Coordinates of C-alpha atoms in Angstrom, one line a residue:
Chain A
M1 CA -11.0 5.1 -5.0
E2 CA -7.5 4.4 -6.7
E3 CA -7.1 1.0 -7.1
R4 CA -3.5 1.3 -8.3
Q5 CA -1.3 1.7 -5.0
A6 CA 2.5 1.7 -4.5
P7 CA 3.9 -1.6 -3.8
A8 CA 3.8 -2.2 -1.1
R9 CA 7.3 -3.1 1.2
S10 CA 5.8 -6.4 2.8
L11 CA 2.6 -8.2 3.8
F12 CA 3.3 -6.1 7.2
G13 CA 2.7 -2.4 4.5
V14 CA 6.7 -1.4 6.9
D15 CA 10.4 -2.3 5.5
P16 CA 11.7 -4.2 8.7
M17 CA 14.4 -1.7 10.1
D18 CA 17.9 -1.8 9.1
E19 CA 18.8 -5.4 11.5
F20 CA 23.2 -4.0 10.9
S21 CA 22.2 -0.4 12.0
V22 CA 19.8 -1.3 15.1
F23 CA 23.2 -3.5 15.9
V24 CA 25.9 -1.2 15.8
S25 CA 24.0 1.8 17.0
D26 CA 23.3 -0.1 19.9
W27 CA 26.2 -1.4 21.2
I28 CA 27.4 2.5 20.1
W29 CA 24.7 3.1 23.1
E30 CA 25.7 0.7 25.5
R31 CA 29.0 1.3 25.2
A32 CA 29.0 5.2 25.9
Q33 CA 25.8 6.2 27.3
G34 CA 26.7 8.2 30.1
Q35 CA 30.4 9.5 29.4
S36 CA 31.9 12.4 28.5
H37 CA 34.4 13.6 25.8
I38 CA 33.6 10.1 23.3
E39 CA 35.0 9.4 20.6
I40 CA 33.2 7.6 17.5
E41 CA 35.4 6.8 14.7
A42 CA 35.2 3.9 11.7
K43 CA 38.7 3.0 10.6
V44 CA 39.4 1.2 6.8
G45 CA 41.8 -1.1 7.4
T46 CA 42.6 -4.8 7.4
L47 CA 41.5 -8.2 9.5
I48 CA 45.0 -9.9 9.3
D49 CA 44.0 -13.4 10.6
R50 CA 46.6 -14.1 14.1
H51 CA 47.8 -17.8 12.6
T52 CA 48.5 -16.5 8.5
N53 CA 49.1 -13.2 8.7
M54 CA 47.1 -13.3 5.6
R55 CA 43.4 -11.2 5.6
L56 CA 40.5 -13.2 7.2
Q57 CA 38.8 -15.4 5.2
L58 CA 35.1 -17.0 6.6
P59 CA 33.2 -18.7 4.3
V60 CA 30.4 -16.0 4.3
F61 CA 29.0 -13.7 0.9
T62 CA 28.2 -10.3 2.3
E63 CA 29.4 -7.6 5.4
T64 CA 29.2 -8.8 8.6
V65 CA 30.1 -7.9 12.3
I66 CA 32.1 -10.8 13.1
D67 CA 33.4 -12.0 17.0
A68 CA 37.2 -10.4 16.6
R69 CA 38.3 -12.5 20.1
A70 CA 37.0 -15.7 18.7
L71 CA 38.7 -15.6 15.4
G72 CA 41.9 -14.3 16.9
V73 CA 42.2 -10.9 14.2
R74 CA 43.7 -8.2 14.3
F75 CA 42.8 -5.0 12.2
E76 CA 45.3 -3.4 10.9
S77 CA 44.6 0.4 9.4
N78 CA 47.2 1.1 6.4
M79 CA 45.6 2.2 3.3
P80 CA 48.1 2.5 0.6
M81 CA 45.4 3.3 -1.7
H82 CA 46.5 7.6 -0.1
Q83 CA 46.5 8.5 -3.5
N84 CA 43.5 7.9 -5.0
F85 CA 41.6 8.2 -2.3
N86 CA 43.3 12.2 -2.0
Q87 CA 41.9 13.1 -6.0
L88 CA 38.1 11.7 -4.9
L89 CA 38.2 13.5 -2.2
N90 CA 39.6 16.3 -3.9
E91 CA 36.9 15.8 -5.8
L92 CA 33.7 16.4 -3.8
V93 CA 34.9 18.9 -2.9
Q94 CA 34.8 20.4 -5.9
Y95 CA 32.0 19.3 -6.9
S96 CA 29.6 20.1 -3.5
S97 CA 31.3 24.2 -4.3
G98 CA 28.6 25.0 -6.1
M99 CA 26.0 23.5 -3.5
Y100 CA 24.7 25.4 -0.9
E101 CA 26.7 26.5 2.5
G102 CA 25.9 23.3 4.6
Q103 CA 25.8 21.2 1.9
R104 CA 30.0 22.0 0.8
V105 CA 32.1 19.2 1.9
S106 CA 35.3 21.1 3.5
Y107 CA 38.8 21.0 3.4
K108 CA 42.0 21.3 5.4
H109 CA 45.2 20.2 5.7
V110 CA 46.9 20.1 9.3
R111 CA 50.4 18.7 10.0
E112 CA 50.7 18.0 13.8
T113 CA 53.2 16.5 16.3
D114 CA 51.1 14.0 18.9
S115 CA 54.1 13.1 22.3
F116 CA 52.7 10.7 24.3
Y117 CA 53.8 10.6 28.2
D118 CA 53.6 7.7 30.6
E119 CA 52.1 10.3 34.1
V120 CA 50.2 9.2 37.4
L121 CA 48.1 12.1 38.6
P122 CA 48.5 13.5 42.0
T123 CA 45.9 10.6 43.1
G124 CA 48.3 8.4 42.3
E125 CA 46.2 7.0 39.0
N126 CA 48.3 6.5 35.7
V127 CA 48.0 7.9 32.7
H128 CA 48.7 7.7 29.1
L129 CA 48.8 11.7 27.9
R130 CA 48.8 12.8 24.4
V131 CA 49.9 16.2 24.1
T132 CA 49.3 18.0 19.8
R133 CA 51.6 20.8 18.8
D134 CA 51.5 22.4 15.1
S135 CA 54.3 21.0 13.7
Q136 CA 55.9 24.1 12.4
T137 CA 55.0 26.5 15.3
Q138 CA 55.2 23.9 18.5
Q139 CA 52.4 25.3 20.0
I140 CA 50.2 23.3 21.5
K141 CA 46.9 23.1 20.0
P142 CA 44.3 24.3 21.8
G143 CA 41.9 21.3 23.5
G144 CA 45.9 19.7 22.2
V145 CA 46.3 17.4 26.1
V146 CA 43.6 14.7 26.7
A147 CA 43.5 11.0 28.4
K148 CA 42.9 8.7 25.1
K149 CA 41.3 5.0 26.6
R150 CA 40.4 2.7 23.9
I151 CA 36.3 1.7 25.2
D152 CA 36.3 -1.2 22.7
D153 CA 36.3 -1.8 18.8
L154 CA 33.7 -3.6 16.1
N155 CA 35.0 -5.3 13.3
I156 CA 33.1 -5.0 10.4
Y157 CA 33.6 -7.7 7.7
C158 CA 34.1 -7.1 3.9
P159 CA 34.2 -10.8 2.2
M160 CA 33.0 -8.8 -1.9
R161 CA 35.4 -5.6 -1.2
M162 CA 39.4 -5.0 -0.8
Y163 CA 39.4 -3.1 2.6
D164 CA 37.4 -4.5 6.4
Y165 CA 36.4 -1.8 8.5
R166 CA 36.7 -1.4 12.9
I167 CA 33.8 1.3 14.8
S168 CA 36.1 2.2 17.2
I169 CA 34.3 4.6 20.9
S170 CA 37.4 6.6 23.0
T171 CA 36.6 8.5 25.2
E172 CA 40.1 11.8 25.0
T173 CA 39.0 14.3 28.4
P174 CA 41.0 16.6 28.5
M175 CA 43.9 16.9 30.7
P176 CA 46.5 19.9 32.1
R177 CA 49.4 19.6 30.4
P178 CA 52.8 17.4 31.4
P179 CA 55.3 19.0 33.7
E180 CA 58.1 20.6 31.6
S181 CA 61.0 18.0 33.0
S182 CA 58.1 15.2 31.2
A183 CA 60.1 13.2 29.1
P184 CA 57.4 11.2 25.3
T185 CA 57.5 7.8 25.6
F186 CA 56.5 8.2 21.9
V187 CA 56.5 10.8 18.9
R188 CA 54.6 10.5 15.7
E189 CA 54.0 13.6 12.9
K190 CA 50.7 13.0 11.2
D191 CA 50.2 14.8 7.3
R192 CA 46.6 15.1 7.4
L193 CA 43.8 15.7 5.1
S194 CA 40.2 16.5 6.6
Y195 CA 37.1 16.9 4.5
A196 CA 33.9 17.4 6.5
L197 CA 30.6 17.1 5.8
Q198 CA 28.0 18.6 8.7
N199 CA 28.2 16.0 11.6
F200 CA 30.9 14.2 10.0
Q201 CA 34.8 14.1 9.2
V202 CA 36.5 12.3 6.9
D203 CA 40.8 12.4 7.4
L204 CA 43.3 10.8 5.1
T205 CA 46.8 11.2 7.3
Q206 CA 50.5 9.7 6.3
V207 CA 51.6 9.2 10.0
T208 CA 55.8 9.2 10.2
L209 CA 57.7 8.1 13.1
P210 CA 60.7 10.2 13.3
H211 CA 63.8 8.5 14.0
R212 CA 62.5 5.2 13.3
D213 CA 63.2 3.7 10.0
Q214 CA 60.2 2.9 8.9
E215 CA 58.0 3.6 6.1
P216 CA 55.5 6.2 7.0
V217 CA 51.4 4.6 7.2
H218 CA 47.7 6.1 5.7
E219 CA 45.1 5.5 7.4
L220 CA 41.1 6.3 5.7
E221 CA 39.4 6.5 9.1
V222 CA 36.0 8.5 9.7
E223 CA 34.6 10.4 12.5
I224 CA 31.7 11.8 14.3
C225 CA 32.7 14.9 15.0
Q226 CA 30.2 15.7 17.9
A227 CA 30.1 12.6 19.4
D228 CA 28.7 13.3 22.4
E229 CA 25.9 16.1 21.1
L230 CA 24.9 12.8 19.8
L231 CA 24.8 11.1 22.4
R232 CA 23.0 13.7 24.5
W233 CA 20.2 14.0 21.9
A234 CA 19.7 10.1 22.5
Q235 CA 19.4 10.2 26.2
Y236 CA 16.9 12.7 25.8
T237 CA 15.0 10.5 22.8
C238 CA 15.3 7.3 25.8
A239 CA 14.4 9.4 28.9
S240 CA 11.4 11.1 26.4
G241 CA 9.4 7.4 26.8
E242 CA 11.0 7.0 22.7
S243 CA 12.8 2.7 22.9
R244 CA 15.7 2.0 21.4
E245 CA 13.9 -0.3 19.4
E246 CA 13.1 2.3 17.1
W247 CA 14.9 4.5 14.0
T248 CA 15.5 7.7 15.8
Q249 CA 17.8 9.8 14.6
F250 CA 20.3 8.2 16.8
E251 CA 20.6 5.2 15.1
D252 CA 20.0 6.6 11.4
H253 CA 23.3 9.1 11.9
I254 CA 25.0 5.8 12.9
L255 CA 23.9 4.9 9.8
V256 CA 25.4 7.8 7.6
L257 CA 28.7 7.2 9.2
L258 CA 28.2 3.4 7.7
N259 CA 27.5 5.7 5.0
N260 CA 30.3 7.2 4.1
V261 CA 32.6 4.1 5.2
R262 CA 31.1 2.3 2.8
L263 CA 31.0 4.3 0.1
L264 CA 35.0 5.5 0.5
I265 CA 35.5 1.3 0.4
R266 CA 33.5 0.4 -2.6
N267 CA 35.6 3.7 -3.9
A268 CA 38.3 1.8 -3.5
D269 CA 36.9 -1.4 -5.3
N270 CA 36.0 0.4 -7.9
H271 CA 39.7 2.4 -8.5
A272 CA 41.4 -1.1 -8.6
R273 CA 38.8 -2.6 -11.0
E274 CA 39.6 0.3 -13.4
C275 CA 43.8 -0.1 -12.9
H276 CA 43.0 -3.6 -13.5
P277 CA 40.1 -4.9 -15.4
V278 CA 39.6 -8.3 -14.4
Chain B
M1 CA 19.0 31.3 0.1
E2 CA 18.1 28.4 3.0
E3 CA 20.7 27.2 5.3
R4 CA 19.4 24.5 6.9
Q5 CA 19.2 21.3 5.1
A6 CA 17.8 17.8 5.6
P7 CA 21.2 16.0 6.7
A8 CA 23.1 14.8 3.8
R9 CA 23.2 11.2 3.4
S10 CA 26.7 10.7 2.7
L11 CA 29.9 13.4 1.8
F12 CA 28.7 11.4 -2.0
G13 CA 25.5 13.0 -1.2
V14 CA 23.7 9.4 -1.3
D15 CA 23.3 6.7 0.1
P16 CA 25.3 3.3 -1.4
M17 CA 23.6 0.4 -2.5
D18 CA 22.0 -1.9 -0.2
E19 CA 24.9 -4.7 -0.3
F20 CA 22.6 -7.8 0.7
S21 CA 19.9 -6.8 -1.1
V22 CA 22.1 -6.5 -4.5
F23 CA 23.8 -9.5 -3.7
V24 CA 21.0 -11.7 -3.6
S25 CA 19.6 -9.9 -7.0
D26 CA 22.6 -10.8 -8.5
W27 CA 22.5 -14.4 -7.6
I28 CA 18.3 -15.0 -8.9
W29 CA 19.6 -12.3 -12.0
E30 CA 22.4 -15.0 -13.0
R31 CA 21.0 -18.3 -12.5
A32 CA 17.2 -17.0 -13.8
Q33 CA 17.9 -15.5 -16.2
G34 CA 17.1 -16.7 -20.1
Q35 CA 15.2 -20.0 -18.2
S36 CA 11.1 -20.2 -17.7
H37 CA 8.5 -21.0 -15.6
I38 CA 11.0 -20.1 -12.9
E39 CA 9.9 -20.1 -8.9
I40 CA 11.6 -18.2 -6.7
E41 CA 10.7 -19.0 -3.0
A42 CA 12.6 -18.3 0.5
K43 CA 11.8 -20.6 3.2
V44 CA 11.7 -20.2 7.2
G45 CA 14.1 -22.5 8.9
T46 CA 17.4 -23.9 10.6
L47 CA 20.4 -23.6 9.1
I48 CA 22.0 -27.5 11.0
D49 CA 26.1 -28.4 10.7
R50 CA 26.0 -31.5 9.3
H51 CA 29.2 -33.0 12.1
T52 CA 27.1 -31.4 15.3
N53 CA 23.6 -32.5 14.0
M54 CA 23.2 -28.6 15.9
R55 CA 22.2 -25.3 14.6
L56 CA 25.5 -24.0 12.6
Q57 CA 27.2 -22.1 15.1
L58 CA 29.6 -18.4 13.3
P59 CA 31.8 -16.1 14.8
V60 CA 29.6 -13.2 13.3
F61 CA 27.1 -10.9 14.9
T62 CA 24.4 -9.8 11.8
E63 CA 22.6 -11.7 8.8
T64 CA 24.7 -12.7 6.7
V65 CA 24.7 -15.4 3.2
I66 CA 27.1 -18.6 4.0
D67 CA 29.0 -20.4 2.0
A68 CA 27.2 -23.9 2.9
R69 CA 29.1 -25.8 0.5
A70 CA 32.3 -25.2 2.4
L71 CA 30.2 -25.5 6.1
G72 CA 29.1 -28.5 5.4
V73 CA 25.5 -27.4 6.7
R74 CA 22.2 -28.7 5.6
F75 CA 18.7 -26.4 5.9
E76 CA 16.0 -28.0 7.6
S77 CA 12.1 -26.6 7.0
N78 CA 10.8 -27.7 10.1
M79 CA 8.4 -24.7 11.6
P80 CA 7.4 -25.1 14.8
M81 CA 5.4 -21.9 15.8
H82 CA 2.6 -22.9 13.2
Q83 CA -0.2 -21.3 15.4
N84 CA 1.7 -18.2 16.3
F85 CA 1.9 -17.6 12.3
N86 CA -1.2 -18.6 11.8
Q87 CA -2.7 -16.4 14.2
L88 CA -0.5 -13.5 13.0
L89 CA -0.9 -13.2 9.6
N90 CA -4.8 -13.5 9.8
E91 CA -4.1 -10.6 11.9
L92 CA -2.7 -9.2 8.3
V93 CA -5.7 -10.1 7.1
Q94 CA -7.8 -8.7 9.0
Y95 CA -6.3 -5.3 9.5
S96 CA -5.8 -4.5 5.5
S97 CA -9.8 -5.3 5.1
G98 CA -10.5 -2.0 5.6
M99 CA -7.7 -0.5 3.1
Y100 CA -7.8 -0.4 -0.3
E101 CA -7.9 -3.6 -2.9
G102 CA -4.2 -3.5 -3.6
Q103 CA -3.5 -3.0 -0.2
R104 CA -5.5 -6.3 1.0
V105 CA -3.7 -9.7 2.2
S106 CA -5.9 -12.1 0.9
Y107 CA -6.4 -15.3 2.2
K108 CA -7.2 -19.0 1.0
H109 CA -6.9 -22.5 2.5
V110 CA -5.8 -25.2 0.7
R111 CA -5.8 -29.4 0.6
E112 CA -3.5 -30.8 -1.6
T113 CA -1.4 -33.9 -2.5
D114 CA 1.2 -34.6 -4.3
S115 CA 2.1 -37.0 -5.7
F116 CA 5.7 -37.8 -7.5
Y117 CA 6.7 -40.5 -9.8
D118 CA 9.5 -40.7 -11.7
E119 CA 9.5 -40.7 -15.4
V120 CA 11.4 -42.0 -18.3
L121 CA 10.4 -39.5 -21.8
P122 CA 10.0 -40.4 -25.2
T123 CA 13.7 -38.9 -25.4
G124 CA 14.9 -40.9 -22.9
E125 CA 15.5 -38.1 -20.8
N126 CA 14.9 -39.6 -17.1
V127 CA 12.1 -36.6 -15.8
H128 CA 10.9 -36.1 -11.5
L129 CA 7.2 -35.3 -12.1
R130 CA 4.8 -33.8 -9.2
V131 CA 1.2 -34.4 -9.6
T132 CA -1.1 -31.6 -7.3
R133 CA -4.7 -33.2 -6.9
D134 CA -7.6 -31.1 -4.8
S135 CA -7.5 -33.8 -2.0
Q136 CA -11.4 -34.2 -1.2
T137 CA -12.6 -34.0 -4.8
Q138 CA -9.2 -36.5 -6.2
Q139 CA -9.5 -34.0 -9.5
I140 CA -5.5 -32.8 -10.7
K141 CA -5.6 -29.1 -10.2
P142 CA -4.6 -26.7 -13.2
G143 CA -1.5 -26.4 -14.4
G144 CA -1.2 -29.7 -11.5
V145 CA 1.6 -31.7 -13.4
V146 CA 4.9 -30.3 -13.3
A147 CA 8.8 -31.6 -14.3
K148 CA 10.6 -29.5 -10.5
K149 CA 14.3 -28.8 -11.4
R150 CA 16.0 -27.0 -8.8
I151 CA 18.5 -24.5 -9.9
D152 CA 20.1 -23.2 -6.8
D153 CA 20.0 -22.2 -3.2
L154 CA 21.3 -19.3 -1.6
N155 CA 21.3 -19.8 2.1
I156 CA 21.6 -16.8 5.0
Y157 CA 22.5 -16.6 8.6
C158 CA 20.8 -14.7 11.3
P159 CA 23.0 -15.1 14.5
M160 CA 20.4 -12.6 15.9
R161 CA 17.4 -14.9 15.1
M162 CA 15.7 -18.4 15.6
Y163 CA 15.4 -18.8 12.7
D164 CA 17.8 -18.7 9.3
Y165 CA 16.4 -18.6 5.8
R166 CA 17.1 -20.3 2.2
I167 CA 16.1 -18.7 -0.7
S168 CA 15.6 -21.6 -4.3
I169 CA 15.2 -21.2 -7.5
S170 CA 13.8 -23.8 -9.2
T171 CA 11.4 -24.8 -13.2
E172 CA 7.9 -26.1 -12.9
T173 CA 8.1 -26.9 -16.3
P174 CA 4.3 -28.4 -17.0
M175 CA 3.9 -31.8 -18.2
P176 CA 1.5 -34.0 -19.6
R177 CA 0.9 -36.6 -16.0
P178 CA 2.2 -39.8 -16.0
P179 CA 0.9 -42.5 -17.6
E180 CA -2.2 -44.4 -15.4
S181 CA -0.9 -47.5 -15.3
S182 CA 2.8 -45.7 -13.6
A183 CA 2.7 -46.2 -9.4
P184 CA 3.6 -43.2 -7.7
T185 CA 7.3 -43.3 -5.9
F186 CA 5.9 -41.1 -2.9
V187 CA 2.5 -39.1 -1.8
R188 CA 2.4 -36.1 0.9
E189 CA -0.5 -34.9 1.9
K190 CA -0.9 -30.6 1.7
D191 CA -2.6 -28.7 4.5
R192 CA -2.1 -24.6 3.3
L193 CA -2.9 -21.0 4.2
S194 CA -1.5 -18.9 2.0
Y195 CA -1.9 -15.6 2.1
A196 CA -1.1 -12.8 -0.2
L197 CA -0.7 -9.7 -0.6
Q198 CA 0.7 -7.9 -4.4
N199 CA 3.0 -10.5 -6.3
F200 CA 4.2 -12.5 -3.5
Q201 CA 2.6 -15.1 -1.1
V202 CA 3.2 -16.6 2.2
D203 CA 2.6 -20.5 2.5
L204 CA 2.1 -21.8 5.9
T205 CA 1.4 -25.4 5.3
Q206 CA 1.7 -28.7 7.4
V207 CA 3.2 -31.7 5.6
T208 CA 1.6 -35.2 5.8
L209 CA 3.3 -38.4 4.8
P210 CA 0.2 -40.6 4.9
H211 CA 1.3 -44.9 5.7
R212 CA 4.9 -43.1 7.2
D213 CA 5.1 -43.3 10.9
Q214 CA 6.7 -39.8 11.3
E215 CA 5.4 -36.2 12.8
P216 CA 3.5 -34.2 10.2
V217 CA 6.5 -30.7 9.7
H218 CA 5.6 -26.7 9.2
E219 CA 6.5 -25.2 6.9
L220 CA 6.8 -21.2 6.4
E221 CA 7.8 -20.0 3.0
V222 CA 7.4 -16.7 1.2
E223 CA 7.3 -16.9 -3.0
I224 CA 6.6 -14.4 -5.8
C225 CA 3.9 -15.0 -7.4
Q226 CA 4.4 -14.1 -11.3
A227 CA 9.0 -15.0 -11.1
D228 CA 8.7 -14.9 -15.0
E229 CA 7.2 -11.9 -14.9
L230 CA 10.0 -9.9 -13.2
L231 CA 12.7 -11.3 -15.1
R232 CA 11.2 -10.8 -18.7
W233 CA 11.3 -7.5 -17.0
A234 CA 14.1 -7.3 -15.6
Q235 CA 16.0 -7.9 -18.8
Y236 CA 13.9 -5.3 -20.6
T237 CA 15.4 -2.7 -17.9
C238 CA 19.3 -4.4 -19.0
A239 CA 18.3 -4.7 -22.9
S240 CA 17.8 -0.6 -22.9
G241 CA 21.1 -0.2 -21.2
E242 CA 20.2 0.0 -17.5
S243 CA 23.3 -1.6 -15.5
R244 CA 22.4 -4.6 -13.4
E245 CA 25.0 -2.1 -10.7
E246 CA 22.4 -0.1 -10.7
W247 CA 19.0 0.0 -8.3
T248 CA 15.9 -1.3 -10.5
Q249 CA 12.4 -2.2 -9.5
F250 CA 14.2 -6.2 -9.6
E251 CA 16.1 -5.2 -6.5
D252 CA 13.7 -3.2 -5.4
H253 CA 11.2 -7.1 -5.8
I254 CA 14.0 -8.7 -4.4
L255 CA 14.1 -6.1 -1.2
V256 CA 10.7 -6.8 -0.9
L257 CA 10.7 -10.8 -0.9
L258 CA 13.9 -10.2 2.2
N259 CA 11.5 -8.2 3.9
N260 CA 8.9 -10.4 4.5
V261 CA 10.9 -12.5 5.1
R262 CA 13.1 -11.3 7.7
L263 CA 9.5 -9.3 9.4
L264 CA 8.7 -13.0 10.3
I265 CA 11.3 -14.5 11.6
R266 CA 11.5 -10.9 14.1
N267 CA 7.9 -12.1 14.8
A268 CA 9.0 -15.1 15.2
D269 CA 11.9 -13.8 17.7
N270 CA 9.1 -11.1 19.5
H271 CA 6.4 -14.0 19.9
A272 CA 9.5 -15.8 21.5
R273 CA 10.0 -13.3 23.8
E274 CA 7.2 -12.9 24.9
C275 CA 6.5 -16.1 26.0
H276 CA 9.4 -16.2 27.5
P277 CA 10.5 -13.0 29.0
V278 CA 14.6 -13.0 29.4

């Protein structure tokens, strides 16, 4: 009989489920189930207190999901450390290039122009259209006309870090292109570096608003590439009797989304520490 | 070449370290390193807002370490669900009784009387002594005279749960017994059920104050049994060059402490749900 055992994870013999991942997974599931053309993404940025116009200050020491409405905060997605992230992500591409194909981080550089239109459908419904064109050829990209509708946001405060993050669920429903006679209400230029591994894509985007006297904005976001498929899978495990109170591949997928955002944010911290040692 | 790989944990190829466990581990390490006779324990209870005298309400949705001073909260360790926990823990003893010795939860029932004395040492120093006697024989227990000194508390708010918890670090330094002529300032009776597995002990204690017209208080706490040894081990890994920024057996040990507290609290939730289905 083997007397020496691995340390028990608890008196119950198990690790508890990670409350945070389960909370985020449930939040996504409740809002996205049964919908099509779902987009799930997490943006790195700063939670801003509307009263002070400064970063939110709460008397807590560790990462937590906040009640943004109760607190009166807004999320600012500008991420000035663009170049550092560019370098870091390029290093990941380089580092993983010797690995098996499924473990290599891929890289893509695209320049796109988004034009937004407010249209009225034949049904009388108002719709907000986004038309995405290749900036060079001005051709509309495949699947480039969508009605984007924000479903909900979840705001996460990271008091130990330089940045907070926000998880958003939207639908991006393919639509016919607007009539030639329509004029866009708004145009933006995106210069985007996309890094992808398996079902996750990290976008580092410089957004410029032409004809406006404004500095470019830099955004850093992580997207689940095939969210519809993920949700169908979650639906399937639900239907086959697995309770949403169990840890499934759905929760694990959401945890990998969180892993990516958290590691990006921590690398921003590390870089800042190297530049300004304290 | 194997094309189908396990899902990558992130674009970085790894899971990030668990921020919460690392925060708690660092907090303990900073306060306990180099000290002897350390006691590390976590109590289940309720964070009380001093202004409202009700449970703390913060606009956050997930477990987080709070700044108790800034918030003006106190911790109340009374845990009325004594009987449910008694039953649950007895079931763990029963369930694990068929396992290997190192995985069995042990059980012990003790009745002790604590008497507290304020003494002045020959050096002129004031000291607060606790003398623990077997309630039946009134014999002082081995190592039963200590000077207990609280070093610090860490308060954790659990908005999704019925209870919060507090982690405390103290020293319990063995002392000679007070002179026969001394009278205790305070006496309490403890009726304690102790459940232990490896280096962790869960105590379910009913505390009665004799000669006081007061209901017994019930406490639920998890203790690291050999904290001094754990800290010596952590010191050793530090000295041997492992950075405190890495996940070591010390962090993992603290995570098991958290596992135990969290699973106890979640079981209180589950029990409440079974009794009052919502």
